[in-house]
Tab-separated table of C-alpha atoms in Angstrom:
chain	number	residue	atom	x	y	z
A	1	UNK	CA	-143.089	-6.651	227.444
A	2	UNK	CA	-144.024	-8.994	224.610
A	3	UNK	CA	-140.550	-8.715	223.089
A	4	UNK	CA	-138.931	-9.417	226.454
A	5	UNK	CA	-141.216	-12.413	226.924
A	6	UNK	CA	-140.338	-13.813	223.495
A	7	UNK	CA	-136.636	-13.335	224.169
A	8	UNK	CA	-136.997	-15.167	227.482
A	9	UNK	CA	-138.819	-18.077	225.788
A	10	UNK	CA	-136.361	-18.491	222.934
A	11	UNK	CA	-133.316	-18.115	225.189
A	12	UNK	CA	-134.721	-20.905	227.346
A	13	UNK	CA	-134.855	-23.149	224.285
A	14	UNK	CA	-131.263	-22.273	223.403
A	15	UNK	CA	-130.115	-23.059	226.942
A	16	UNK	CA	-131.871	-26.414	226.703
A	17	UNK	CA	-130.065	-27.152	223.444
A	18	UNK	CA	-126.675	-26.206	224.880
A	19	UNK	CA	-127.406	-28.388	227.888
A	20	UNK	CA	-128.118	-31.367	225.604
A	21	UNK	CA	-131.827	-31.627	226.003
A	22	UNK	CA	-131.788	-34.192	228.760
A	23	UNK	CA	-131.512	-33.727	232.507
A	24	UNK	CA	-128.927	-35.814	234.345
A	25	UNK	CA	-130.077	-38.624	236.600
A	26	UNK	CA	-128.196	-37.341	239.637
A	27	UNK	CA	-126.761	-34.192	241.132
A	28	UNK	CA	-123.148	-35.376	240.951
A	29	UNK	CA	-121.412	-37.844	238.623
A	30	UNK	CA	-118.126	-39.677	239.121
A	31	UNK	CA	-116.402	-40.330	235.790
A	32	UNK	CA	-113.537	-42.820	235.478
A	33	UNK	CA	-111.644	-44.546	232.688
A	34	UNK	CA	-108.986	-47.192	233.217
A	35	UNK	CA	-105.669	-47.277	231.426
A	36	UNK	CA	-105.598	-49.721	228.517
A	37	UNK	CA	-102.650	-52.092	228.101
A	38	UNK	CA	-102.045	-52.780	224.426
A	39	UNK	CA	-100.416	-55.882	223.020
A	40	UNK	CA	-96.956	-55.106	221.678
A	41	UNK	CA	-97.357	-57.172	218.533
A	42	UNK	CA	-94.571	-59.586	219.450
A	43	UNK	CA	-96.824	-62.640	219.168
A	44	UNK	CA	-98.944	-63.783	216.279
A	45	UNK	CA	-102.671	-63.507	216.810
A	46	UNK	CA	-105.973	-63.417	214.968
A	47	UNK	CA	-108.952	-61.106	215.126
A	48	UNK	CA	-110.990	-63.777	216.921
A	49	UNK	CA	-108.301	-64.200	219.568
A	50	UNK	CA	-108.102	-60.441	219.955
A	51	UNK	CA	-111.901	-60.337	220.309
A	52	UNK	CA	-111.804	-62.874	223.150
A	53	UNK	CA	-109.137	-60.879	225.005
A	54	UNK	CA	-111.006	-57.609	224.552
A	55	UNK	CA	-114.263	-59.155	225.770
A	56	UNK	CA	-112.555	-60.608	228.846
A	57	UNK	CA	-111.004	-57.257	229.677
A	58	UNK	CA	-114.306	-55.431	229.208
A	59	UNK	CA	-116.119	-57.935	231.438
A	60	UNK	CA	-113.463	-57.521	234.125
A	61	UNK	CA	-113.776	-53.744	234.001
A	62	UNK	CA	-117.557	-54.075	234.302
A	63	UNK	CA	-117.080	-56.083	237.508
A	64	UNK	CA	-114.628	-53.503	238.859
A	65	UNK	CA	-117.006	-50.643	238.164
A	66	UNK	CA	-119.886	-52.565	239.735
A	67	UNK	CA	-117.872	-52.781	242.944
A	68	UNK	CA	-116.881	-49.123	242.627
A	69	UNK	CA	-120.492	-47.997	242.287
A	70	UNK	CA	-121.534	-50.063	245.302
A	71	UNK	CA	-118.692	-48.569	247.334
A	72	UNK	CA	-119.504	-44.993	246.311
A	73	UNK	CA	-123.213	-45.511	246.977
A	74	UNK	CA	-122.267	-46.414	250.539
A	75	UNK	CA	-120.863	-42.946	251.214
A	76	UNK	CA	-122.615	-41.221	254.088
A	77	UNK	CA	-124.209	-38.473	251.993
A	78	UNK	CA	-124.643	-40.378	248.710
A	79	UNK	CA	-127.738	-41.914	247.204
A	80	UNK	CA	-127.012	-43.871	244.016
A	81	UNK	CA	-129.154	-43.105	240.951
A	82	UNK	CA	-127.575	-45.578	238.528
A	83	UNK	CA	-124.437	-45.969	236.445
A	84	UNK	CA	-123.285	-46.605	232.896
A	85	UNK	CA	-120.376	-47.789	230.782
A	86	UNK	CA	-120.101	-46.063	227.414
A	87	UNK	CA	-117.751	-46.324	224.478
A	88	UNK	CA	-117.903	-45.814	220.731
A	89	UNK	CA	-118.055	-48.552	218.111
A	90	UNK	CA	-118.222	-48.662	214.288
A	91	UNK	CA	-121.430	-50.221	212.950
A	92	UNK	CA	-122.931	-51.198	209.629
A	93	UNK	CA	-126.682	-50.561	209.710
A	94	UNK	CA	-129.219	-51.587	207.018
A	95	UNK	CA	-130.605	-48.737	204.935
A	96	UNK	CA	-134.143	-49.331	206.231
A	97	UNK	CA	-132.928	-48.976	209.821
A	98	UNK	CA	-130.632	-45.941	209.630
A	99	UNK	CA	-132.353	-42.621	210.288
A	100	UNK	CA	-132.562	-39.600	208.027
A	101	UNK	CA	-129.755	-37.726	209.781
A	102	UNK	CA	-127.185	-40.023	208.167
A	103	UNK	CA	-128.267	-38.771	204.758
A	104	UNK	CA	-126.882	-35.326	205.562
A	105	UNK	CA	-123.594	-34.440	203.888
A	106	UNK	CA	-122.577	-32.360	206.922
A	107	UNK	CA	-122.834	-35.118	209.520
A	108	UNK	CA	-119.465	-36.471	210.649
A	109	UNK	CA	-120.638	-39.553	212.551
A	110	UNK	CA	-121.803	-41.689	209.632
A	111	UNK	CA	-123.019	-41.925	206.075
A	112	UNK	CA	-124.105	-44.156	203.210
A	113	UNK	CA	-121.904	-46.926	201.847
A	114	UNK	CA	-121.705	-47.829	198.173
A	115	UNK	CA	-124.022	-50.832	198.684
A	116	UNK	CA	-126.773	-48.694	200.227
A	117	UNK	CA	-126.225	-49.652	203.856
A	118	UNK	CA	-124.872	-47.139	206.347
A	119	UNK	CA	-121.565	-46.966	208.188
A	120	UNK	CA	-121.744	-45.038	211.428
A	121	UNK	CA	-120.267	-44.611	214.864
A	122	UNK	CA	-122.614	-45.494	217.710
A	123	UNK	CA	-122.444	-44.937	221.433
A	124	UNK	CA	-122.620	-48.377	223.008
A	125	UNK	CA	-124.190	-47.825	226.417
A	126	UNK	CA	-124.311	-50.497	229.100
A	127	UNK	CA	-126.386	-49.311	232.052
A	128	UNK	CA	-126.897	-50.976	235.415
A	129	UNK	CA	-129.443	-53.775	235.365
A	130	UNK	CA	-131.954	-52.045	237.637
A	131	UNK	CA	-131.999	-48.923	235.453
A	132	UNK	CA	-132.250	-51.010	232.282
A	133	UNK	CA	-135.145	-53.095	233.596
A	134	UNK	CA	-137.038	-49.966	234.606
A	135	UNK	CA	-136.331	-48.364	231.225
A	136	UNK	CA	-137.441	-51.439	229.263
A	137	UNK	CA	-140.669	-51.761	231.248
A	138	UNK	CA	-141.448	-48.081	230.672
A	139	UNK	CA	-141.369	-48.884	226.940
A	140	UNK	CA	-143.624	-51.913	227.353
A	141	UNK	CA	-140.749	-54.369	226.762
A	142	UNK	CA	-139.696	-57.541	228.560
A	143	UNK	CA	-136.221	-56.850	230.055
A	144	UNK	CA	-135.337	-60.558	230.201
A	145	UNK	CA	-135.135	-60.668	226.394
A	146	UNK	CA	-132.033	-58.451	226.450
A	147	UNK	CA	-129.707	-60.575	228.590
A	148	UNK	CA	-128.823	-63.378	226.138
A	149	UNK	CA	-125.145	-63.064	225.041
A	150	UNK	CA	-125.680	-65.568	222.229
A	151	UNK	CA	-128.358	-63.369	220.664
A	152	UNK	CA	-127.522	-59.845	221.861
A	153	UNK	CA	-130.256	-57.249	221.599
A	154	UNK	CA	-130.298	-53.519	222.244
A	155	UNK	CA	-132.782	-50.688	222.535
A	156	UNK	CA	-132.002	-47.951	220.032
A	157	UNK	CA	-132.632	-44.294	220.828
A	158	UNK	CA	-134.314	-43.145	217.633
A	159	UNK	CA	-133.803	-39.415	218.161
A	160	UNK	CA	-130.805	-37.370	219.161
A	161	UNK	CA	-130.181	-33.683	219.591
A	162	UNK	CA	-127.236	-32.136	217.846
A	163	UNK	CA	-125.822	-29.933	215.123
A	164	UNK	CA	-126.423	-31.121	211.577
A	165	UNK	CA	-123.834	-28.695	210.224
A	166	UNK	CA	-125.992	-25.585	210.307
A	167	UNK	CA	-128.181	-25.631	213.407
A	168	UNK	CA	-129.137	-27.550	216.531
A	169	UNK	CA	-132.199	-29.713	216.121
A	170	UNK	CA	-133.779	-33.052	216.859
A	171	UNK	CA	-132.479	-35.578	214.346
A	172	UNK	CA	-133.670	-39.046	213.406
A	173	UNK	CA	-130.979	-41.613	214.230
A	174	UNK	CA	-133.101	-44.698	213.563
A	175	UNK	CA	-136.228	-45.226	211.504
A	176	UNK	CA	-136.752	-48.911	212.183
A	177	UNK	CA	-135.495	-52.047	213.881
A	178	UNK	CA	-133.178	-54.670	212.451
A	179	UNK	CA	-129.810	-56.346	212.818
A	180	UNK	CA	-126.653	-54.242	212.714
A	181	UNK	CA	-123.084	-55.466	212.471
A	182	UNK	CA	-120.619	-54.255	215.085
A	183	UNK	CA	-117.145	-54.154	213.530
A	184	UNK	CA	-115.192	-55.577	216.418
A	185	UNK	CA	-111.526	-56.484	216.686
A	186	UNK	CA	-109.095	-56.139	213.774
A	187	UNK	CA	-105.517	-57.365	213.346
A	188	UNK	CA	-102.936	-56.378	210.730
A	189	UNK	CA	-100.315	-58.839	209.439
A	190	UNK	CA	-101.560	-61.410	211.973
A	191	UNK	CA	-99.778	-59.438	214.665
A	192	UNK	CA	-100.647	-55.770	215.132
A	193	UNK	CA	-103.997	-54.569	216.517
A	194	UNK	CA	-105.782	-52.182	214.175
A	195	UNK	CA	-108.686	-49.790	214.568
A	196	UNK	CA	-111.639	-49.799	212.186
A	197	UNK	CA	-112.214	-46.382	210.622
A	198	UNK	CA	-115.094	-44.874	208.681
A	199	UNK	CA	-114.870	-41.758	206.569
A	200	UNK	CA	-116.537	-40.073	203.587
A	201	UNK	CA	-114.832	-40.413	200.237
A	202	UNK	CA	-113.760	-37.380	198.235
A	203	UNK	CA	-116.375	-35.976	195.866
A	204	UNK	CA	-116.228	-33.288	193.197
A	205	UNK	CA	-119.902	-32.295	193.195
A	206	UNK	CA	-122.526	-31.219	195.696
A	207	UNK	CA	-123.893	-34.709	196.216
A	208	UNK	CA	-123.433	-36.425	199.564
A	209	UNK	CA	-120.191	-38.399	199.521
A	210	UNK	CA	-120.293	-42.157	199.899
A	211	UNK	CA	-118.575	-43.490	202.982
A	212	UNK	CA	-115.922	-46.188	203.077
A	213	UNK	CA	-114.588	-48.479	205.795
A	214	UNK	CA	-110.904	-48.970	206.452
A	215	UNK	CA	-108.467	-49.509	209.283
A	216	UNK	CA	-105.404	-47.909	210.813
A	217	UNK	CA	-102.510	-49.724	212.460
A	218	UNK	CA	-102.296	-49.024	216.197
A	219	UNK	CA	-99.497	-47.275	218.044
A	220	UNK	CA	-97.896	-50.563	219.116
A	221	UNK	CA	-96.969	-51.448	215.526
A	222	UNK	CA	-93.504	-51.031	214.048
A	223	UNK	CA	-92.459	-47.490	213.175
A	224	UNK	CA	-92.990	-47.979	209.452
A	225	UNK	CA	-96.476	-49.387	210.071
A	226	UNK	CA	-97.794	-47.264	212.959
A	227	UNK	CA	-100.701	-45.100	211.837
A	228	UNK	CA	-100.758	-46.606	208.357
A	229	UNK	CA	-104.117	-46.289	206.630
A	230	UNK	CA	-105.322	-49.682	205.464
A	231	UNK	CA	-108.127	-51.000	203.320
A	232	UNK	CA	-110.566	-53.256	205.125
A	233	UNK	CA	-109.497	-56.279	203.087
A	234	UNK	CA	-105.909	-55.802	204.323
A	235	UNK	CA	-106.816	-56.681	207.905
A	236	UNK	CA	-108.315	-59.657	209.660
A	237	UNK	CA	-111.435	-58.384	211.414
A	238	UNK	CA	-114.512	-59.737	213.169
A	239	UNK	CA	-118.065	-58.416	212.950
A	240	UNK	CA	-120.672	-59.306	215.552
A	241	UNK	CA	-124.411	-59.156	214.960
A	242	UNK	CA	-126.501	-56.952	217.237
A	243	UNK	CA	-130.277	-56.923	217.001
A	244	UNK	CA	-131.714	-53.428	217.418
A	245	UNK	CA	-134.940	-54.894	218.742
A	246	UNK	CA	-136.841	-51.801	219.872
A	247	UNK	CA	-136.820	-48.032	219.502
A	248	UNK	CA	-137.245	-45.317	222.100
A	249	UNK	CA	-137.531	-41.586	221.522
A	250	UNK	CA	-135.693	-40.672	224.720
A	251	UNK	CA	-132.658	-42.264	226.404
A	252	UNK	CA	-132.839	-43.536	229.988
A	253	UNK	CA	-132.244	-40.916	232.654
A	254	UNK	CA	-128.925	-42.445	233.692
A	255	UNK	CA	-127.471	-41.703	230.236
A	256	UNK	CA	-128.191	-38.000	230.502
A	257	UNK	CA	-127.086	-36.035	227.458
A	258	UNK	CA	-126.982	-37.736	224.064
A	259	UNK	CA	-125.174	-35.938	221.242
A	260	UNK	CA	-125.427	-36.214	217.471
A	261	UNK	CA	-124.891	-39.967	217.223
A	262	UNK	CA	-126.811	-43.193	217.521
A	263	UNK	CA	-127.138	-44.514	221.073
A	264	UNK	CA	-127.719	-48.219	221.766
A	265	UNK	CA	-128.764	-49.246	225.282
A	266	UNK	CA	-128.014	-52.635	226.881
A	267	UNK	CA	-127.891	-54.061	230.431
A	268	UNK	CA	-124.431	-54.205	231.975
A	269	UNK	CA	-124.814	-57.909	232.774
A	270	UNK	CA	-124.744	-58.585	229.023
A	271	UNK	CA	-121.120	-57.410	229.010
A	272	UNK	CA	-120.111	-60.513	230.966
A	273	UNK	CA	-120.870	-62.646	227.917
A	274	UNK	CA	-120.935	-60.221	224.989
A	275	UNK	CA	-118.895	-57.025	224.792
A	276	UNK	CA	-118.421	-56.891	220.988
A	277	UNK	CA	-114.665	-56.429	221.373
A	278	UNK	CA	-115.225	-52.962	222.828
A	279	UNK	CA	-112.372	-51.296	224.668
A	280	UNK	CA	-111.736	-48.325	226.940
A	281	UNK	CA	-115.237	-47.880	228.389
A	282	UNK	CA	-115.900	-44.754	230.433
A	283	UNK	CA	-117.682	-45.274	233.746
A	284	UNK	CA	-120.098	-42.665	235.068
A	285	UNK	CA	-121.973	-43.138	238.325
A	286	UNK	CA	-124.831	-40.777	239.167
A	287	UNK	CA	-125.533	-39.768	242.764
A	288	UNK	CA	-127.870	-37.500	244.715
A	289	UNK	CA	-127.035	-35.941	248.058
A	290	UNK	CA	-129.177	-36.993	250.991
A	291	UNK	CA	-129.059	-33.550	252.618
A	292	UNK	CA	-129.127	-31.417	249.447
A	293	UNK	CA	-125.483	-30.298	249.733
A	294	UNK	CA	-124.260	-31.307	246.276
A	295	UNK	CA	-120.910	-29.526	246.666
A	296	UNK	CA	-120.046	-31.532	249.789
A	297	UNK	CA	-121.191	-34.717	248.055
A	298	UNK	CA	-118.858	-34.034	245.119
A	299	UNK	CA	-115.882	-33.692	247.459
A	300	UNK	CA	-116.803	-36.845	249.365
A	301	UNK	CA	-117.218	-38.895	246.188
A	302	UNK	CA	-113.936	-37.610	244.763
A	303	UNK	CA	-112.079	-38.828	247.863
A	304	UNK	CA	-113.888	-42.181	247.960
A	305	UNK	CA	-113.255	-42.744	244.250
A	306	UNK	CA	-109.554	-41.994	244.576
A	307	UNK	CA	-109.251	-44.380	247.513
A	308	UNK	CA	-111.055	-47.234	245.773
A	309	UNK	CA	-109.221	-47.090	242.456
A	310	UNK	CA	-105.801	-46.604	244.022
A	311	UNK	CA	-106.152	-49.426	246.547
A	312	UNK	CA	-108.523	-52.008	245.040
A	313	UNK	CA	-108.277	-51.650	241.259
A	314	UNK	CA	-105.599	-53.726	239.455
A	315	UNK	CA	-105.325	-51.167	236.646
A	316	UNK	CA	-104.003	-47.632	236.556
A	317	UNK	CA	-106.380	-44.764	235.937
A	318	UNK	CA	-106.442	-43.071	232.551
A	319	UNK	CA	-108.450	-40.247	234.116
A	320	UNK	CA	-110.807	-39.605	236.990
A	321	UNK	CA	-113.125	-36.671	237.535
A	322	UNK	CA	-116.446	-35.661	239.010
A	323	UNK	CA	-119.174	-33.498	237.509
A	324	UNK	CA	-121.383	-31.321	239.663
A	325	UNK	CA	-124.458	-31.223	237.411
A	326	UNK	CA	-126.196	-28.603	239.548
A	327	UNK	CA	-123.243	-26.242	239.246
A	328	UNK	CA	-122.949	-26.922	235.505
A	329	UNK	CA	-126.625	-26.158	234.895
A	330	UNK	CA	-126.398	-22.975	236.939
A	331	UNK	CA	-123.359	-21.874	234.955
A	332	UNK	CA	-125.057	-22.515	231.605
A	333	UNK	CA	-128.215	-20.723	232.696
A	334	UNK	CA	-126.382	-17.754	234.201
A	335	UNK	CA	-125.699	-16.021	230.892
A	336	UNK	CA	-129.298	-16.426	229.775
A	337	UNK	CA	-130.451	-15.090	233.145
A	338	UNK	CA	-128.181	-12.054	232.838
A	339	UNK	CA	-129.540	-11.274	229.369
A	340	UNK	CA	-133.126	-11.775	230.545
A	341	UNK	CA	-132.653	-9.565	233.603
A	342	UNK	CA	-131.093	-6.826	231.478
A	343	UNK	CA	-133.957	-7.001	228.974
A	344	UNK	CA	-136.596	-7.029	231.708
A	345	UNK	CA	-135.019	-4.049	233.495
A	346	UNK	CA	-134.834	-2.172	230.217
A	347	UNK	CA	-138.467	-3.110	229.564
A	348	UNK	CA	-139.564	-1.959	233.023
A	349	UNK	CA	-137.867	1.406	232.508
A	350	UNK	CA	-139.553	1.844	229.136
A	351	UNK	CA	-142.882	0.728	230.602
A	352	UNK	CA	-142.638	3.270	233.425
A	353	UNK	CA	-141.824	6.032	230.948
A	354	UNK	CA	-144.753	4.961	228.781
A	355	UNK	CA	-147.107	4.850	231.770
A	356	UNK	CA	-145.990	8.315	232.849
A	357	UNK	CA	-146.628	9.618	229.335
A	358	UNK	CA	-150.077	8.039	229.267
A	359	UNK	CA	-150.949	9.516	232.660
A	360	UNK	CA	-149.636	12.950	231.718
A	361	UNK	CA	-151.329	13.007	228.308
A	362	UNK	CA	-154.764	11.914	229.484
A	363	UNK	CA	-154.890	14.035	232.640
A	364	UNK	CA	-153.698	17.160	230.798
A	365	UNK	CA	-156.182	16.480	228.020
A	366	UNK	CA	-159.029	16.372	230.514
A	367	UNK	CA	-157.861	19.386	232.491
A	368	UNK	CA	-157.309	21.534	229.391
A	369	UNK	CA	-160.826	20.697	228.161
A	370	UNK	CA	-162.597	21.968	231.271
A	371	UNK	CA	-164.324	24.773	229.294
A	372	UNK	CA	-165.598	22.259	226.752
A	373	UNK	CA	-166.901	20.031	229.529
A	374	UNK	CA	-168.481	23.008	231.300
A	375	UNK	CA	-170.347	24.004	228.142
A	376	UNK	CA	-171.609	20.425	227.730
A	377	UNK	CA	-172.840	20.381	231.304
A	378	UNK	CA	-174.473	23.782	230.894
A	379	UNK	CA	-176.622	22.503	228.052
A	380	UNK	CA	-177.805	19.491	230.044
A	381	UNK	CA	-175.138	16.725	230.030
A	382	UNK	CA	-175.499	14.647	233.176
A	383	UNK	CA	-172.584	13.322	235.228
A	384	UNK	CA	-173.400	9.787	234.068
A	385	UNK	CA	-173.260	10.838	230.423
A	386	UNK	CA	-170.033	12.730	231.091
A	387	UNK	CA	-168.374	9.681	232.659
A	388	UNK	CA	-169.542	7.464	229.791
A	389	UNK	CA	-168.102	9.894	227.235
A	390	UNK	CA	-164.723	10.016	228.977
A	391	UNK	CA	-164.618	6.234	229.363
A	392	UNK	CA	-165.406	5.748	225.669
A	393	UNK	CA	-162.663	8.199	224.722
A	394	UNK	CA	-160.119	6.423	226.917
A	395	UNK	CA	-161.131	3.032	225.596
A	396	UNK	CA	-160.633	4.302	222.058
A	397	UNK	CA	-157.201	5.647	223.051
A	398	UNK	CA	-156.284	2.313	224.606
A	399	UNK	CA	-157.467	0.251	221.640
A	400	UNK	CA	-155.757	2.617	219.187
A	401	UNK	CA	-152.497	2.161	221.085
A	402	UNK	CA	-152.750	-1.525	221.944
A	403	UNK	CA	-153.616	-2.909	218.521
A	404	UNK	CA	-150.657	-1.360	216.640
A	405	UNK	CA	-148.422	-2.115	219.617
A	406	UNK	CA	-149.463	-5.758	219.708
A	407	UNK	CA	-148.998	-6.083	215.948
A	408	UNK	CA	-145.523	-4.533	216.042
A	409	UNK	CA	-144.534	-6.633	219.063
A	410	UNK	CA	-145.797	-9.809	217.406
A	411	UNK	CA	-143.722	-8.936	214.350
A	412	UNK	CA	-140.602	-8.422	216.468
A	413	UNK	CA	-141.282	-11.695	218.286
A	414	UNK	CA	-141.552	-13.483	214.948
A	415	UNK	CA	-138.258	-11.955	213.795
A	416	UNK	CA	-136.635	-13.221	217.004
A	417	UNK	CA	-138.097	-16.650	216.285
A	418	UNK	CA	-136.621	-16.618	212.773
A	419	UNK	CA	-133.195	-15.566	214.052
A	420	UNK	CA	-133.106	-18.219	216.774
A	421	UNK	CA	-134.555	-20.775	214.350
A	422	UNK	CA	-131.467	-20.360	212.152
A	423	UNK	CA	-129.449	-22.032	214.914
A	424	UNK	CA	-132.088	-24.166	216.608
A	425	UNK	CA	-134.339	-26.538	214.700
A	426	UNK	CA	-137.729	-27.743	215.875
A	427	UNK	CA	-138.549	-24.434	217.536
A	428	UNK	CA	-142.264	-23.600	217.588
A	429	UNK	CA	-143.391	-20.000	217.277
A	430	UNK	CA	-145.608	-18.895	220.112
A	431	UNK	CA	-146.529	-15.547	221.580
A	432	UNK	CA	-145.743	-14.966	225.265
A	433	UNK	CA	-149.383	-14.728	226.305
A	434	UNK	CA	-148.565	-14.048	229.929
A	435	UNK	CA	-146.621	-10.956	228.903
A	436	UNK	CA	-149.426	-9.939	226.515
A	437	UNK	CA	-151.942	-10.019	229.366
A	438	UNK	CA	-149.512	-8.096	231.574
A	439	UNK	CA	-149.064	-5.396	228.919
A	440	UNK	CA	-152.828	-5.016	228.457
A	441	UNK	CA	-153.369	-4.954	232.215
A	442	UNK	CA	-150.708	-2.292	232.821
A	443	UNK	CA	-152.167	-0.136	230.044
A	444	UNK	CA	-155.678	-0.464	231.481
A	445	UNK	CA	-154.505	0.396	235.003
A	446	UNK	CA	-152.559	3.436	233.788
A	447	UNK	CA	-155.507	4.755	231.812
A	448	UNK	CA	-157.950	4.122	234.655
A	449	UNK	CA	-155.727	6.007	237.099
A	450	UNK	CA	-155.315	8.858	234.620
A	451	UNK	CA	-159.049	9.145	233.983
A	452	UNK	CA	-159.873	8.979	237.687
A	453	UNK	CA	-157.460	11.788	238.476
A	454	UNK	CA	-158.556	13.930	235.518
A	455	UNK	CA	-162.248	13.506	236.269
A	456	UNK	CA	-161.620	14.361	239.899
A	457	UNK	CA	-160.027	17.622	238.805
A	458	UNK	CA	-162.912	18.340	236.444
A	459	UNK	CA	-165.540	17.651	239.117
A	460	UNK	CA	-163.896	20.062	241.512
A	461	UNK	CA	-164.970	23.005	239.345
A	462	UNK	CA	-168.583	24.047	238.832
A	463	UNK	CA	-169.749	25.273	235.433
A	464	UNK	CA	-169.453	29.016	236.177
A	465	UNK	CA	-165.981	28.687	237.702
A	466	UNK	CA	-164.746	26.570	234.802
A	467	UNK	CA	-165.938	29.113	232.210
A	468	UNK	CA	-164.531	32.012	234.222
A	469	UNK	CA	-161.132	30.297	234.599
A	470	UNK	CA	-160.968	29.556	230.893
A	471	UNK	CA	-161.748	33.193	229.950
A	472	UNK	CA	-159.067	34.687	232.206
């Protein structure tokens, strides 16, 4: 029972890790991304001009998705829980701001630059204003301080849950506040858009490799340039300051799962004046069903979303989907449930066999010792003394069995903890005390029933009959 309880506890932790650690804000999510129209490079441009165009496009998409969320929230069975726009961006973060996870050689989302600062990819998350205001207030912050496009500020999620190369664990993404630089738009040869890249440099020893920043020419460039790896000084690029003004240990509910990367949270209204040259944001609206039928809600939202974006959106869809979070959680938990049920059934079978053995051993021991008991009674042992003797014997049997059993079970539970801990960091060892109490209780009940039956059989015989039966 203790082993089954430990397995159930540790499997629950693994399921939580696979699920991302955070519950989703709604039962169903609608996820949409619009097709991006790239410049063909036929006209000369600068990084600043490219930044202005990208910001205008991002702001327009934010307005479109605002209308989409309002329309979807008006569905008959839908109750809106908030929405978000997310995309990735390359950042340079001061060394006293970047968290310890970026010092790991196995992490692929960022690392240390030669000058001591850190280059990393961050999830830039714009959430609806109502959700942001509620989130900021829950942290004791003034939401109004985060709406100024001239001095953009963000709340940084200081912890994230992910794989550091060897196991899943909570990792420190930020250790302090400070100003980061968002590497925004880049242009190659005053014509072709380019994408900022960050990667570790080659190293010949076991030390963590230093990271470097470069660029790659986009797919709209000429054939001999497309995909060309470039040094940062070969492109015209713009960096925009972003003040990471506050830290939070957990992301807002509307963001749901956060992987092994830094997450910065801002209100969506900020995107109207400051979008950092970000492109291709993914929209996700979270909804609950009014009547509890999440499957029907998913179908209704899928139809409403298709209608809105096909009839009222000026851009084509890159993709559109819906996520039934309830169904996803049930699917993830199903395997753990199957394993737990199998283990519990196996445990119940073993427990029944053990209880039967206890009952058989104790009752036979009492019955086979009738002559001994008869002799004791013949020399003056009272019924009260007899019952006390039997109870003391049974208690000694129980203690002699429980203590080694508990020690062995605790050892097995600790081995399970070590095995699971190889893949899941931050796991705390604990004994399944509920199962411990259940095991002790079942043992006590089995022994009490055995003693009661055995003593009943012993009482049925008087002294003379017991001695006569034993001599035959």
